[in-house]
PDB file of C-alpha atoms in Angstrom:
ATOM      1  CA  ALA A1422      76.487 113.230 136.460  1.00  0.00           C
ATOM      2  CA  THR A1423      79.852 114.802 137.137  1.00  0.00           C
ATOM      3  CA  VAL A1424      81.364 117.674 135.193  1.00  0.00           C
ATOM      4  CA  ASN A1425      84.638 117.016 133.380  1.00  0.00           C
ATOM      5  CA  LEU A1426      86.015 120.385 132.229  1.00  0.00           C
ATOM      6  CA  ARG A1427      88.856 118.677 130.345  1.00  0.00           C
ATOM      7  CA  ALA A1428      86.270 117.798 127.704  1.00  0.00           C
ATOM      8  CA  LEU A1429      86.308 121.502 126.801  1.00  0.00           C
ATOM      9  CA  THR A1430      89.842 122.564 127.708  1.00  0.00           C
ATOM     10  CA  SER A1431      91.842 119.753 126.061  1.00  0.00           C
ATOM     11  CA  TRP A1432      93.113 120.213 122.510  1.00  0.00           C
ATOM     12  CA  VAL A1433      90.487 117.786 121.196  1.00  0.00           C
ATOM     13  CA  GLY A1434      87.770 119.653 123.114  1.00  0.00           C
ATOM     14  CA  ILE A1435      88.937 122.995 121.718  1.00  0.00           C
ATOM     15  CA  ALA A1436      88.873 121.581 118.168  1.00  0.00           C
ATOM     16  CA  ARG A1437      85.322 120.353 118.745  1.00  0.00           C
ATOM     17  CA  LEU A1438      84.252 123.735 120.119  1.00  0.00           C
ATOM     18  CA  PHE A1439      85.606 125.423 117.008  1.00  0.00           C
ATOM     19  CA  ALA A1440      83.759 122.887 114.849  1.00  0.00           C
ATOM     20  CA  VAL A1441      80.469 123.562 116.678  1.00  0.00           C
ATOM     21  CA  VAL A1442      80.775 127.346 116.365  1.00  0.00           C
ATOM     22  CA  LEU A1443      81.912 127.287 112.729  1.00  0.00           C
ATOM     23  CA  SER A1444      79.282 124.793 111.558  1.00  0.00           C
ATOM     24  CA  CYS A1445      76.552 126.804 113.315  1.00  0.00           C
ATOM     25  CA  LEU A1446      77.818 130.022 111.754  1.00  0.00           C
ATOM     26  CA  THR A1447      77.965 128.401 108.315  1.00  0.00           C
ATOM     27  CA  PHE A1448      74.426 127.059 108.151  1.00  0.00           C
ATOM     28  CA  SER A1449      73.086 130.264 109.736  1.00  0.00           C
ATOM     29  CA  LEU A1450      74.709 132.391 107.030  1.00  0.00           C
ATOM     30  CA  VAL A1451      73.440 130.128 104.256  1.00  0.00           C
ATOM     31  CA  ALA A1452      69.950 130.022 105.764  1.00  0.00           C
ATOM     32  CA  SER A1453      69.888 133.832 105.930  1.00  0.00           C
ATOM     33  CA  THR A1454      70.377 134.011 102.157  1.00  0.00           C
ATOM     34  CA  GLY A1455      67.400 131.721 101.515  1.00  0.00           C
ATOM     35  CA  HIS A1456      69.263 130.384  98.498  1.00  0.00           C
ATOM     36  CA  PHE A1457      70.150 126.721  99.033  1.00  0.00           C
ATOM     37  CA  GLU A1458      67.518 124.914  96.984  1.00  0.00           C
ATOM     38  CA  GLY A1459      68.070 121.737  95.013  1.00  0.00           C
ATOM     39  CA  PRO A1460      69.828 118.503  95.975  1.00  0.00           C
ATOM     40  CA  TYR A1461      73.271 120.100  96.343  1.00  0.00           C
ATOM     41  CA  GLY A1462      72.062 122.903  98.600  1.00  0.00           C
ATOM     42  CA  THR A1463      70.023 120.473 100.689  1.00  0.00           C
ATOM     43  CA  TRP A1464      73.048 118.186 101.077  1.00  0.00           C
ATOM     44  CA  CYS A1465      75.270 121.065 102.215  1.00  0.00           C
ATOM     45  CA  MET A1466      72.726 122.301 104.773  1.00  0.00           C
ATOM     46  CA  PHE A1467      72.216 118.755 106.067  1.00  0.00           C
ATOM     47  CA  THR A1468      75.987 118.322 106.438  1.00  0.00           C
ATOM     48  CA  TRP A1469      76.492 121.479 108.509  1.00  0.00           C
ATOM     49  CA  CYS A1470      73.418 120.870 110.699  1.00  0.00           C
ATOM     50  CA  PHE A1471      74.222 117.179 111.210  1.00  0.00           C
ATOM     51  CA  CYS A1472      77.846 117.857 112.178  1.00  0.00           C
ATOM     52  CA  PHE A1473      76.779 120.685 114.507  1.00  0.00           C
ATOM     53  CA  ILE A1474      74.211 118.531 116.348  1.00  0.00           C
ATOM     54  CA  VAL A1475      76.383 115.422 116.724  1.00  0.00           C
ATOM     55  CA  THR A1476      79.505 117.351 117.776  1.00  0.00           C
ATOM     56  CA  LEU A1477      77.494 119.316 120.351  1.00  0.00           C
ATOM     57  CA  LEU A1478      76.067 116.034 121.661  1.00  0.00           C
ATOM     58  CA  VAL A1479      79.575 114.530 121.908  1.00  0.00           C
ATOM     59  CA  LEU A1480      80.774 117.561 123.887  1.00  0.00           C
ATOM     60  CA  LEU A1481      77.831 117.377 126.288  1.00  0.00           C
ATOM     61  CA  LEU A1482      78.235 113.631 126.875  1.00  0.00           C
ATOM     62  CA  GLU A1483      81.944 114.020 127.587  1.00  0.00           C
ATOM     63  CA  LEU A1484      81.418 117.135 129.714  1.00  0.00           C
ATOM     64  CA  LEU A1485      78.879 115.316 131.916  1.00  0.00           C
ATOM     65  CA  GLU A1486      80.744 111.971 131.629  1.00  0.00           C
ATOM     66  CA  LEU A1487      77.630 110.148 130.475  1.00  0.00           C
ATOM     67  CA  TYR A1488      79.198 108.381 127.499  1.00  0.00           C
ATOM     68  CA  PRO A1489      80.235 105.239 129.515  1.00  0.00           C
ATOM     69  CA  LEU A1490      76.514 104.481 129.866  1.00  0.00           C
ATOM     70  CA  LEU A1491      76.147 104.037 126.099  1.00  0.00           C
ATOM     71  CA  PRO A1492      76.373 100.457 124.729  1.00  0.00           C
ATOM     72  CA  LEU A1493      79.111 101.279 122.222  1.00  0.00           C
ATOM     73  CA  SER A1494      82.831 101.848 121.881  1.00  0.00           C
ATOM     74  CA  TRP A1495      83.046 105.599 122.494  1.00  0.00           C
ATOM     75  CA  ASP A1496      86.567 106.056 121.109  1.00  0.00           C
ATOM     76  CA  ASP A1497      85.663 104.197 117.926  1.00  0.00           C
ATOM     77  CA  PHE A1498      82.454 106.209 117.537  1.00  0.00           C
ATOM     78  CA  THR A1499      84.120 109.608 117.980  1.00  0.00           C
ATOM     79  CA  SER A1500      87.008 108.652 115.667  1.00  0.00           C
ATOM     80  CA  ALA A1501      84.617 107.446 112.957  1.00  0.00           C
ATOM     81  CA  PHE A1502      82.393 110.502 113.286  1.00  0.00           C
ATOM     82  CA  SER A1503      85.255 113.009 113.166  1.00  0.00           C
ATOM     83  CA  MET A1504      86.578 111.345 110.011  1.00  0.00           C
ATOM     84  CA  LEU A1505      83.103 111.306 108.471  1.00  0.00           C
ATOM     85  CA  ALA A1506      82.521 114.953 109.404  1.00  0.00           C
ATOM     86  CA  THR A1507      85.871 115.908 107.869  1.00  0.00           C
ATOM     87  CA  LEU A1508      84.905 114.295 104.564  1.00  0.00           C
ATOM     88  CA  MET A1509      81.347 115.655 104.569  1.00  0.00           C
ATOM     89  CA  VAL A1510      82.342 119.243 105.375  1.00  0.00           C
ATOM     90  CA  PHE A1511      85.162 119.125 102.819  1.00  0.00           C
ATOM     91  CA  THR A1512      82.679 118.006 100.147  1.00  0.00           C
ATOM     92  CA  SER A1513      80.230 120.756 101.106  1.00  0.00           C
ATOM     93  CA  SER A1514      83.021 123.354 101.091  1.00  0.00           C
ATOM     94  CA  VAL A1515      83.709 122.457  97.450  1.00  0.00           C
ATOM     95  CA  VAL A1516      80.150 121.832  96.222  1.00  0.00           C
ATOM     96  CA  PHE A1517      78.466 124.897  97.749  1.00  0.00           C
ATOM     97  CA  PRO A1518      80.599 127.660  96.163  1.00  0.00           C
ATOM     98  CA  ALA A1519      80.790 125.758  92.855  1.00  0.00           C
ATOM     99  CA  THR A1520      76.993 125.546  92.732  1.00  0.00           C
ATOM    100  CA  PHE A1521      75.737 128.799  94.266  1.00  0.00           C
ATOM    101  CA  ILE A1522      78.443 131.474  93.996  1.00  0.00           C
ATOM    102  CA  SER A1523      78.563 133.181  90.634  1.00  0.00           C
ATOM    103  CA  SER A1524      81.031 135.717  89.259  1.00  0.00           C
ATOM    104  CA  PRO A1525      81.170 138.651  89.697  1.00  0.00           C
ATOM    105  CA  CYS A1526      80.316 138.447  93.397  1.00  0.00           C
ATOM    106  CA  SER A1527      79.037 141.897  94.329  1.00  0.00           C
ATOM    107  CA  SER A1528      75.654 141.458  96.045  1.00  0.00           C
ATOM    108  CA  ASN A1529      75.063 141.167  99.789  1.00  0.00           C
ATOM    109  CA  GLN A1530      73.768 137.630  99.290  1.00  0.00           C
ATOM    110  CA  CYS A1531      76.923 136.598  97.466  1.00  0.00           C
ATOM    111  CA  ALA A1532      79.076 138.117 100.212  1.00  0.00           C
ATOM    112  CA  ARG A1533      77.306 136.032 102.854  1.00  0.00           C
ATOM    113  CA  GLN A1534      77.735 132.924 100.699  1.00  0.00           C
ATOM    114  CA  ALA A1535      81.445 133.666 100.384  1.00  0.00           C
ATOM    115  CA  VAL A1536      81.788 134.088 104.162  1.00  0.00           C
ATOM    116  CA  ALA A1537      79.842 130.838 104.669  1.00  0.00           C
ATOM    117  CA  THR A1538      82.274 129.076 102.337  1.00  0.00           C
ATOM    118  CA  THR A1539      85.201 130.419 104.358  1.00  0.00           C
ATOM    119  CA  THR A1540      83.720 129.295 107.695  1.00  0.00           C
ATOM    120  CA  SER A1541      82.958 125.893 106.159  1.00  0.00           C
ATOM    121  CA  CYS A1542      86.608 125.519 105.126  1.00  0.00           C
ATOM    122  CA  LEU A1543      87.698 126.467 108.654  1.00  0.00           C
ATOM    123  CA  CYS A1544      85.218 123.927 110.040  1.00  0.00           C
ATOM    124  CA  PHE A1545      86.807 121.286 107.822  1.00  0.00           C
ATOM    125  CA  LEU A1546      90.216 122.194 109.294  1.00  0.00           C
ATOM    126  CA  ALA A1547      88.823 121.892 112.834  1.00  0.00           C
ATOM    127  CA  TYR A1548      87.579 118.358 112.157  1.00  0.00           C
ATOM    128  CA  ALA A1549      90.846 117.459 110.416  1.00  0.00           C
ATOM    129  CA  VAL A1550      92.754 118.612 113.513  1.00  0.00           C
ATOM    130  CA  GLU A1551      90.491 116.444 115.671  1.00  0.00           C
ATOM    131  CA  VAL A1552      91.209 113.419 113.466  1.00  0.00           C
ATOM    132  CA  SER A1553      94.945 114.120 113.766  1.00  0.00           C
ATOM    133  CA  LEU A1554      94.763 114.490 117.561  1.00  0.00           C
ATOM    134  CA  THR A1555      92.709 111.324 118.137  1.00  0.00           C
ATOM    135  CA  ARG A1556      94.504 109.092 115.641  1.00  0.00           C
ATOM    136  CA  ALA A1557      96.060 106.057 117.302  1.00  0.00           C
ATOM    137  CA  LYS A1558      99.811 105.988 117.716  1.00  0.00           C
ATOM    138  CA  PRO A1559     101.775 103.276 115.836  1.00  0.00           C
ATOM    139  CA  GLY A1560     101.291  99.942 117.597  1.00  0.00           C
ATOM    140  CA  ASP A1561      98.164 101.052 119.471  1.00  0.00           C
ATOM    141  CA  ILE A1562      95.112  99.073 118.279  1.00  0.00           C
ATOM    142  CA  SER A1563      92.869  99.529 121.344  1.00  0.00           C
ATOM    143  CA  SER A1564      90.552 101.659 119.194  1.00  0.00           C
ATOM    144  CA  PHE A1565      90.475 100.184 115.692  1.00  0.00           C
ATOM    145  CA  LEU A1566      88.655 103.060 113.967  1.00  0.00           C
ATOM    146  CA  SER A1567      91.279 105.534 115.169  1.00  0.00           C
ATOM    147  CA  THR A1568      94.036 103.595 113.382  1.00  0.00           C
ATOM    148  CA  VAL A1569      94.919 104.259 109.749  1.00  0.00           C
ATOM    149  CA  PRO A1570      93.014 101.148 108.503  1.00  0.00           C
ATOM    150  CA  GLY A1571      90.004 102.164 110.588  1.00  0.00           C
ATOM    151  CA  LEU A1572      89.975 105.728 109.253  1.00  0.00           C
ATOM    152  CA  LEU A1573      90.378 104.363 105.737  1.00  0.00           C
ATOM    153  CA  LYS A1574      87.270 102.217 106.278  1.00  0.00           C
ATOM    154  CA  VAL A1575      85.259 105.407 106.860  1.00  0.00           C
ATOM    155  CA  PHE A1576      86.844 106.991 103.781  1.00  0.00           C
ATOM    156  CA  GLU A1577      86.035 103.955 101.615  1.00  0.00           C
ATOM    157  CA  ALA A1578      82.402 103.880 102.728  1.00  0.00           C
ATOM    158  CA  TYR A1579      82.001 107.620 102.128  1.00  0.00           C
ATOM    159  CA  VAL A1580      83.522 107.494  98.644  1.00  0.00           C
ATOM    160  CA  ALA A1581      81.167 104.606  97.806  1.00  0.00           C
ATOM    161  CA  CYS A1582      78.238 106.821  98.870  1.00  0.00           C
ATOM    162  CA  LEU A1583      79.482 109.547  96.522  1.00  0.00           C
ATOM    163  CA  ILE A1584      79.649 106.976  93.725  1.00  0.00           C
ATOM    164  CA  PHE A1585      76.044 105.925  94.398  1.00  0.00           C
ATOM    165  CA  SER A1586      74.928 109.564  94.212  1.00  0.00           C
ATOM    166  CA  LEU A1587      76.424 109.839  90.708  1.00  0.00           C
ATOM    167  CA  LEU A1588      75.171 106.543  89.271  1.00  0.00           C
ATOM    168  CA  ASP A1589      73.171 107.105  86.108  1.00  0.00           C
ATOM    169  CA  GLU A1590      72.338 105.024  83.027  1.00  0.00           C
ATOM    170  CA  TYR A1591      74.133 101.787  83.841  1.00  0.00           C
ATOM    171  CA  THR A1592      71.403  99.194  83.221  1.00  0.00           C
ATOM    172  CA  GLY A1593      71.602  96.987  80.150  1.00  0.00           C
ATOM    173  CA  LYS A1594      75.408  96.891  80.141  1.00  0.00           C
ATOM    174  CA  PRO A1595      76.857  93.829  81.947  1.00  0.00           C
ATOM    175  CA  GLY A1596      80.207  95.549  82.575  1.00  0.00           C
ATOM    176  CA  LEU A1597      78.600  98.545  84.292  1.00  0.00           C
ATOM    177  CA  MET A1598      76.238  96.324  86.284  1.00  0.00           C
ATOM    178  CA  TRP A1599      79.262  94.366  87.551  1.00  0.00           C
ATOM    179  CA  CYS A1600      80.872  97.646  88.639  1.00  0.00           C
ATOM    180  CA  VAL A1601      77.719  98.636  90.544  1.00  0.00           C
ATOM    181  CA  ALA A1602      77.762  95.214  92.217  1.00  0.00           C
ATOM    182  CA  VAL A1603      81.405  95.808  93.231  1.00  0.00           C
ATOM    183  CA  TYR A1604      80.584  99.212  94.732  1.00  0.00           C
ATOM    184  CA  SER A1605      77.569  97.791  96.598  1.00  0.00           C
ATOM    185  CA  ILE A1606      79.242  94.656  97.981  1.00  0.00           C
ATOM    186  CA  CYS A1607      82.346  96.493  99.195  1.00  0.00           C
ATOM    187  CA  PHE A1608      80.227  99.283 100.703  1.00  0.00           C
ATOM    188  CA  ILE A1609      78.020  96.838 102.621  1.00  0.00           C
ATOM    189  CA  PHE A1610      80.937  94.880 104.071  1.00  0.00           C
ATOM    190  CA  THR A1611      82.887  98.029 104.959  1.00  0.00           C
ATOM    191  CA  LEU A1612      79.835  99.535 106.642  1.00  0.00           C
ATOM    192  CA  LEU A1613      79.260  96.317 108.616  1.00  0.00           C
ATOM    193  CA  ILE A1614      82.861  96.400 109.845  1.00  0.00           C
ATOM    194  CA  ILE A1615      82.378  99.991 111.055  1.00  0.00           C
ATOM    195  CA  ILE A1616      79.047  99.220 112.754  1.00  0.00           C
ATOM    196  CA  PHE A1617      80.318  96.019 114.390  1.00  0.00           C
ATOM    197  CA  THR A1618      83.417  97.849 115.657  1.00  0.00           C
ATOM    198  CA  ILE A1619      81.396 100.671 117.211  1.00  0.00           C
ATOM    199  CA  GLY A1620      78.876  98.190 118.645  1.00  0.00           C
ATOM    200  CA  ARG A1621      81.625  95.974 120.116  1.00  0.00           C
ATOM    201  CA  CYS A1622      80.388  92.975 118.146  1.00  0.00           C
ATOM    202  CA  LEU A1623      83.621  91.972 116.420  1.00  0.00           C
ATOM    203  CA  THR A1624      84.537  89.603 119.257  1.00  0.00           C
ATOM    204  CA  TYR A1625      81.616  87.370 118.294  1.00  0.00           C
ATOM    205  CA  ILE A1626      83.054  86.633 114.847  1.00  0.00           C
ATOM    206  CA  PRO A1627      84.290  82.997 114.955  1.00  0.00           C
ATOM    207  CA  CYS A1628      87.526  83.577 113.035  1.00  0.00           C
ATOM    208  CA  PRO A1629      90.739  85.592 113.439  1.00  0.00           C
ATOM    209  CA  LEU A1630      89.557  89.158 112.855  1.00  0.00           C
ATOM    210  CA  GLU A1631      92.885  90.634 111.742  1.00  0.00           C
ATOM    211  CA  LYS A1632      93.483  87.991 109.083  1.00  0.00           C
ATOM    212  CA  MET A1633      89.868  88.246 107.935  1.00  0.00           C
ATOM    213  CA  LEU A1634      90.326  92.004 107.382  1.00  0.00           C
ATOM    214  CA  VAL A1635      93.480  91.380 105.351  1.00  0.00           C
ATOM    215  CA  GLY A1636      91.626  88.866 103.184  1.00  0.00           C
ATOM    216  CA  TYR A1637      88.690  91.224 102.714  1.00  0.00           C
ATOM    217  CA  ASN A1638      90.957  94.140 101.764  1.00  0.00           C
ATOM    218  CA  LEU A1639      92.725  91.978  99.184  1.00  0.00           C
ATOM    219  CA  LEU A1640      89.411  90.842  97.688  1.00  0.00           C
ATOM    220  CA  ALA A1641      88.027  94.403  97.653  1.00  0.00           C
ATOM    221  CA  LEU A1642      91.230  95.637  95.993  1.00  0.00           C
ATOM    222  CA  LEU A1643      90.908  93.057  93.202  1.00  0.00           C
ATOM    223  CA  MET A1644      87.217  93.842  92.701  1.00  0.00           C
ATOM    224  CA  TYR A1645      87.854  97.585  92.522  1.00  0.00           C
ATOM    225  CA  PHE A1646      90.665  96.972  90.046  1.00  0.00           C
ATOM    226  CA  THR A1647      88.197  95.268  87.701  1.00  0.00           C
ATOM    227  CA  ALA A1648      85.770  98.182  88.200  1.00  0.00           C
ATOM    228  CA  MET A1649      88.519 100.696  87.434  1.00  0.00           C
ATOM    229  CA  VAL A1650      89.071  98.964  84.080  1.00  0.00           C
ATOM    230  CA  LEU A1651      85.459  98.153  83.152  1.00  0.00           C
ATOM    231  CA  TRP A1652      83.689 101.364  84.213  1.00  0.00           C
ATOM    232  CA  PRO A1653      85.465 103.790  81.809  1.00  0.00           C
ATOM    233  CA  LEU A1654      85.607 101.090  79.113  1.00  0.00           C
ATOM    234  CA  TYR A1655      81.822 100.631  79.034  1.00  0.00           C
ATOM    235  CA  SER A1656      80.877 104.205  80.013  1.00  0.00           C
ATOM    236  CA  PHE A1657      82.823 106.064  77.332  1.00  0.00           C
ATOM    237  CA  GLN A1658      82.879 103.417  74.603  1.00  0.00           C
ATOM    238  CA  GLY A1659      81.891 105.146  71.373  1.00  0.00           C
ATOM    239  CA  GLN A1660      80.865 108.312  73.246  1.00  0.00           C
ATOM    240  CA  SER A1661      82.427 111.746  73.193  1.00  0.00           C
ATOM    241  CA  ARG A1662      81.735 114.530  75.651  1.00  0.00           C
ATOM    242  CA  PRO A1663      78.549 116.368  74.603  1.00  0.00           C
ATOM    243  CA  ASP A1664      78.617 120.121  74.167  1.00  0.00           C
ATOM    244  CA  PRO A1665      77.198 121.650  76.277  1.00  0.00           C
ATOM    245  CA  CYS A1666      77.591 119.267  79.231  1.00  0.00           C
ATOM    246  CA  GLY A1667      76.005 120.817  82.342  1.00  0.00           C
ATOM    247  CA  THR A1668      75.846 119.840  86.006  1.00  0.00           C
ATOM    248  CA  HIS A1669      73.482 116.911  85.421  1.00  0.00           C
ATOM    249  CA  CYS A1670      75.292 115.628  82.315  1.00  0.00           C
ATOM    250  CA  SER A1671      75.697 111.829  82.411  1.00  0.00           C
ATOM    251  CA  TRP A1672      79.153 112.051  80.816  1.00  0.00           C
ATOM    252  CA  ASN A1673      80.422 114.226  83.690  1.00  0.00           C
ATOM    253  CA  LYS A1674      78.868 111.867  86.256  1.00  0.00           C
ATOM    254  CA  HIS A1675      80.570 108.866  84.663  1.00  0.00           C
ATOM    255  CA  LEU A1676      83.878 110.725  84.696  1.00  0.00           C
ATOM    256  CA  GLY A1677      83.385 111.522  88.390  1.00  0.00           C
ATOM    257  CA  ILE A1678      82.696 107.852  89.147  1.00  0.00           C
ATOM    258  CA  THR A1679      85.882 106.914  87.294  1.00  0.00           C
ATOM    259  CA  PHE A1680      88.001 109.165  89.500  1.00  0.00           C
ATOM    260  CA  LEU A1681      86.190 108.075  92.684  1.00  0.00           C
ATOM    261  CA  THR A1682      86.808 104.436  91.744  1.00  0.00           C
ATOM    262  CA  ILE A1683      90.527 105.192  91.447  1.00  0.00           C
ATOM    263  CA  PHE A1684      90.473 106.955  94.844  1.00  0.00           C
ATOM    264  CA  ASN A1685      88.864 103.948  96.508  1.00  0.00           C
ATOM    265  CA  LEU A1686      91.251 101.571  94.746  1.00  0.00           C
ATOM    266  CA  ILE A1687      94.178 103.506  96.226  1.00  0.00           C
ATOM    267  CA  ALA A1688      92.460 103.573  99.639  1.00  0.00           C
ATOM    268  CA  TYR A1689      91.990  99.786  99.644  1.00  0.00           C
ATOM    269  CA  LEU A1690      95.616  99.334  98.574  1.00  0.00           C
ATOM    270  CA  VAL A1691      96.904 101.487 101.458  1.00  0.00           C
ATOM    271  CA  ASP A1692      94.426  99.748 103.776  1.00  0.00           C
ATOM    272  CA  LEU A1693      95.796  96.354 102.723  1.00  0.00           C
ATOM    273  CA  VAL A1694      99.386  97.449 103.318  1.00  0.00           C
ATOM    274  CA  TYR A1695      98.667  98.853 106.799  1.00  0.00           C
ATOM    275  CA  SER A1696      96.457  95.897 107.776  1.00  0.00           C
ATOM    276  CA  THR A1697      99.129  93.431 106.689  1.00  0.00           C
ATOM    277  CA  ARG A1698     101.760  95.302 108.724  1.00  0.00           C
ATOM    278  CA  MET A1699      99.487  95.279 111.784  1.00  0.00           C
ATOM    279  CA  VAL A1700      98.911  91.503 111.526  1.00  0.00           C
ATOM    280  CA  PHE A1701     102.308  90.203 110.437  1.00  0.00           C
TER     281      PHE A1701
END
């Protein structure tokens, strides 16, 4: 193995170094408080540890120039991971203080949680800078997942995962079951596109890939449009917001799914526009 110092001294390398240090500092501070129980705390700790480990591994593989030995598209993998890490750390930076920091914040434990929230926000900025630095220039499609449609694929899959985490009380209503089918089908196909791109398997598809992606985006857009109409119609029909409505309140979860559905609808619309421009 040879040593490539540009992996650490380039702007992308510096952004990754900041991400490693900040993610390590964040989960260390939270772990020192001993107060991260429950599904939300577990998710936040997993996010910071996962991003720390994978980013450190990416730095080591690029420093020692071992990544060409891996049977995958390295540029697509790093672009997809940096986008995923940006979304995951952003979510944790919002969920953690909303769940664990109470007012007034005067104890030593609360101070460490506040500092951890700050370092998590800075870590999110470091990953966002990496996404900006590695994003493909207009006209460059050598690395699909670094283009705007490729990054949107990661966003769409992640938002679908958030929707799945909020699903509650949808059985017995055909409209809601159709919406769940929409979320599942679009998630599976989007995830397959990401995996096939990273694994360099798209060339084996016996049809024009670019036009297939345009057709899929159009179909996904139409399906999400039906979900955007049906989900709030069936979820809130004849129901008002209960009082009190806490963290695990089904009404709040259904409202969150409504907004996430709109976000993914917009993402698929932008994806369709960019994909169509790239093809035609």
